Amino acid sequence: QVQLVESGGGLVQAGASVNLSCVASGRTFSIMAWFRQAPGKEREIVAAAGLNWRTGGTLYTDSVKGRFTISRDTAKNTVALQMNSLKPEDTAVYYCAARFGYGGSWRARDLYDSWGQGTQVTVSS
């Protein structure tokens, strides 16, 4: 059984940085991603990385471009999200997600095969 285990998160002030990490057990996934869900809102994609992430195989939602960076270590089967210049509107539960294959939209939640338990990130103003 594949498991995704996240670490990182917590309470920080606006402008601070946080690094989230997720380790996957089992097979190597085609895409690993971070989603987030704020209270009363739908779960949304934050960033995603394919196996070719170093050569452009990444996706970011517009609101985090230039502030967040996703990276993978395929040898360790991990994905990280470096979050800089955090804003109060980044407050949410952040979920690691992973899928096999590249078909369809990388933003589509229902195409992801495995999910982590979520980690809270709270940014105070």
Short mmCIF file of the C-alpha atoms (twelve columns), coordinates in Angstrom:
data_MODEL
# 
_entry.id   MODEL 
# 
loop_
_atom_site.group_PDB 
_atom_site.id 
_atom_site.type_symbol 
_atom_site.label_atom_id 
_atom_site.label_alt_id 
_atom_site.label_comp_id 
_atom_site.label_asym_id 
_atom_site.label_seq_id 
_atom_site.Cartn_x 
_atom_site.Cartn_y 
_atom_site.Cartn_z 
_atom_site.pdbx_PDB_model_num 
ATOM 1   C CA . GLN A 1   0.000   0.000  0.000   1 
ATOM 2   C CA . VAL A 2   1.346   3.374  -1.036  1 
ATOM 3   C CA . GLN A 3   1.639   5.959  1.684   1 
ATOM 4   C CA . LEU A 4   2.466   9.651  1.533   1 
ATOM 5   C CA . VAL A 5   3.736   11.222 4.731   1 
ATOM 6   C CA . GLU A 6   4.103   14.991 4.996   1 
ATOM 7   C CA . SER A 7   6.223   17.022 7.359   1 
ATOM 8   C CA . GLY A 8   6.729   20.721 7.937   1 
ATOM 9   C CA . GLY A 9   4.152   23.415 8.335   1 
ATOM 10  C CA . GLY A 10  3.201   25.346 11.427  1 
ATOM 11  C CA . LEU A 11  2.471   28.913 12.443  1 
ATOM 12  C CA . VAL A 12  4.567   31.680 10.921  1 
ATOM 13  C CA . GLN A 13  4.376   35.406 10.370  1 
ATOM 14  C CA . ALA A 14  3.757   37.015 7.013   1 
ATOM 15  C CA . GLY A 15  6.925   37.214 4.969   1 
ATOM 16  C CA . ALA A 16  8.430   34.112 6.510   1 
ATOM 17  C CA . SER A 17  9.446   30.902 4.766   1 
ATOM 18  C CA . VAL A 18  8.354   27.324 5.335   1 
ATOM 19  C CA . ASN A 19  9.495   24.091 3.740   1 
ATOM 20  C CA . LEU A 20  7.111   21.182 3.369   1 
ATOM 21  C CA . SER A 21  8.331   17.694 2.628   1 
ATOM 22  C CA . CYS A 22  6.557   14.514 1.602   1 
ATOM 23  C CA . VAL A 23  7.971   11.018 1.356   1 
ATOM 24  C CA . ALA A 24  6.251   8.306  -0.632  1 
ATOM 25  C CA . SER A 25  6.534   4.597  -0.052  1 
ATOM 26  C CA . GLY A 26  6.347   2.098  -2.873  1 
ATOM 27  C CA . ARG A 27  6.560   2.867  -6.577  1 
ATOM 28  C CA . THR A 28  7.858   6.025  -8.214  1 
ATOM 29  C CA . PHE A 29  5.020   8.307  -9.211  1 
ATOM 30  C CA . SER A 30  4.813   10.165 -12.510 1 
ATOM 31  C CA . ILE A 31  3.560   13.360 -10.882 1 
ATOM 32  C CA . MET A 32  3.892   14.527 -7.305  1 
ATOM 33  C CA . ALA A 33  2.037   17.604 -6.218  1 
ATOM 34  C CA . TRP A 34  0.923   19.849 -3.404  1 
ATOM 35  C CA . PHE A 35  -2.683  20.902 -2.969  1 
ATOM 36  C CA . ARG A 36  -4.139  23.125 -0.285  1 
ATOM 37  C CA . GLN A 37  -7.529  23.667 1.230   1 
ATOM 38  C CA . ALA A 38  -8.517  26.744 3.167   1 
ATOM 39  C CA . PRO A 39  -11.606 26.801 5.401   1 
ATOM 40  C CA . GLY A 40  -14.756 26.990 3.329   1 
ATOM 41  C CA . LYS A 41  -12.900 26.610 0.054   1 
ATOM 42  C CA . GLU A 42  -12.268 23.786 -2.362  1 
ATOM 43  C CA . ARG A 43  -8.975  21.945 -2.437  1 
ATOM 44  C CA . GLU A 44  -6.775  23.541 -5.084  1 
ATOM 45  C CA . ILE A 45  -3.509  22.726 -6.774  1 
ATOM 46  C CA . VAL A 46  -0.500  24.660 -5.528  1 
ATOM 47  C CA . ALA A 47  2.291   23.067 -7.512  1 
ATOM 48  C CA . ALA A 48  3.088   19.845 -9.299  1 
ATOM 49  C CA . ALA A 49  6.241   18.231 -10.632 1 
ATOM 50  C CA . GLY A 50  6.757   15.481 -13.149 1 
ATOM 51  C CA . LEU A 51  9.787   13.237 -13.346 1 
ATOM 52  C CA . ASN A 52  11.317  15.822 -15.699 1 
ATOM 53  C CA . TRP A 53  10.830  18.648 -13.234 1 
ATOM 54  C CA . ARG A 54  14.379  19.932 -13.627 1 
ATOM 55  C CA . THR A 55  13.770  20.719 -17.307 1 
ATOM 56  C CA . GLY A 56  10.426  22.414 -16.981 1 
ATOM 57  C CA . GLY A 57  8.042   19.682 -15.951 1 
ATOM 58  C CA . THR A 58  6.390   21.754 -13.251 1 
ATOM 59  C CA . LEU A 59  3.151   23.601 -12.733 1 
ATOM 60  C CA . TYR A 60  2.292   26.392 -10.308 1 
ATOM 61  C CA . THR A 61  -0.942  28.105 -9.545  1 
ATOM 62  C CA . ASP A 62  -0.699  31.794 -10.393 1 
ATOM 63  C CA . SER A 63  -0.905  33.046 -6.825  1 
ATOM 64  C CA . VAL A 64  2.330   31.298 -5.782  1 
ATOM 65  C CA . LYS A 65  4.491   31.843 -8.856  1 
ATOM 66  C CA . GLY A 66  7.789   33.435 -7.895  1 
ATOM 67  C CA . ARG A 67  7.294   32.607 -4.207  1 
ATOM 68  C CA . PHE A 68  6.988   28.820 -4.048  1 
ATOM 69  C CA . THR A 69  9.302   26.202 -5.518  1 
ATOM 70  C CA . ILE A 70  8.558   22.527 -5.915  1 
ATOM 71  C CA . SER A 71  11.311  19.949 -6.171  1 
ATOM 72  C CA . ARG A 72  11.669  16.186 -6.220  1 
ATOM 73  C CA . ASP A 73  14.262  13.663 -5.201  1 
ATOM 74  C CA . THR A 74  13.382  10.572 -7.197  1 
ATOM 75  C CA . ALA A 75  16.048  8.476  -5.503  1 
ATOM 76  C CA . LYS A 76  14.381  9.097  -2.149  1 
ATOM 77  C CA . ASN A 77  10.856  9.291  -3.610  1 
ATOM 78  C CA . THR A 78  10.219  12.649 -2.018  1 
ATOM 79  C CA . VAL A 79  8.728   15.980 -3.022  1 
ATOM 80  C CA . ALA A 80  9.320   19.281 -1.287  1 
ATOM 81  C CA . LEU A 81  7.632   22.665 -1.420  1 
ATOM 82  C CA . GLN A 82  9.709   25.669 -0.455  1 
ATOM 83  C CA . MET A 83  7.365   28.515 0.385   1 
ATOM 84  C CA . ASN A 84  8.824   32.009 0.635   1 
ATOM 85  C CA . SER A 85  7.249   35.412 1.258   1 
ATOM 86  C CA . LEU A 86  4.233   33.789 2.831   1 
ATOM 87  C CA . LYS A 87  0.986   35.728 2.986   1 
ATOM 88  C CA . PRO A 88  -2.036  35.294 5.251   1 
ATOM 89  C CA . GLU A 89  -4.005  34.046 2.254   1 
ATOM 90  C CA . ASP A 90  -1.600  31.090 2.032   1 
ATOM 91  C CA . THR A 91  -3.111  29.774 5.258   1 
ATOM 92  C CA . ALA A 92  -4.520  26.313 4.580   1 
ATOM 93  C CA . VAL A 93  -4.066  22.628 5.102   1 
ATOM 94  C CA . TYR A 94  -1.476  21.468 2.580   1 
ATOM 95  C CA . TYR A 95  -1.747  17.996 1.091   1 
ATOM 96  C CA . CYS A 96  0.832   15.962 -0.761  1 
ATOM 97  C CA . ALA A 97  -0.616  14.030 -3.688  1 
ATOM 98  C CA . ALA A 98  0.798   11.684 -6.281  1 
ATOM 99  C CA . ARG A 99  -0.340  9.945  -9.434  1 
ATOM 100 C CA . PHE A 100 0.797   7.584  -12.134 1 
ATOM 101 C CA . GLY A 101 0.714   8.723  -15.744 1 
ATOM 102 C CA . TYR A 102 0.505   12.176 -17.306 1 
ATOM 103 C CA . GLY A 103 -2.909  12.112 -18.986 1 
ATOM 104 C CA . GLY A 104 -5.456  14.798 -18.239 1 
ATOM 105 C CA . SER A 105 -5.029  17.957 -16.254 1 
ATOM 106 C CA . TRP A 106 -2.381  18.018 -13.557 1 
ATOM 107 C CA . ARG A 107 -4.812  20.228 -11.603 1 
ATOM 108 C CA . ALA A 108 -7.538  17.579 -11.452 1 
ATOM 109 C CA . ARG A 109 -7.851  16.243 -7.926  1 
ATOM 110 C CA . ASP A 110 -9.632  13.073 -8.990  1 
ATOM 111 C CA . LEU A 111 -6.699  11.960 -11.137 1 
ATOM 112 C CA . TYR A 112 -4.389  11.630 -8.153  1 
ATOM 113 C CA . ASP A 113 -3.968  8.130  -6.805  1 
ATOM 114 C CA . SER A 114 -2.587  8.783  -3.342  1 
ATOM 115 C CA . TRP A 115 -2.889  11.541 -0.747  1 
ATOM 116 C CA . GLY A 116 -1.117  12.460 2.435   1 
ATOM 117 C CA . GLN A 117 -2.899  13.282 5.658   1 
ATOM 118 C CA . GLY A 118 -2.345  17.033 5.350   1 
ATOM 119 C CA . THR A 119 -0.306  19.534 7.314   1 
ATOM 120 C CA . GLN A 120 -1.490  22.915 8.555   1 
ATOM 121 C CA . VAL A 121 0.233   26.114 7.511   1 
ATOM 122 C CA . THR A 122 -0.970  29.250 9.248   1 
ATOM 123 C CA . VAL A 123 0.367   32.665 8.286   1 
ATOM 124 C CA . SER A 124 -0.362  35.512 10.654  1 
ATOM 125 C CA . SER A 125 -0.425  39.132 9.547   1 
# 
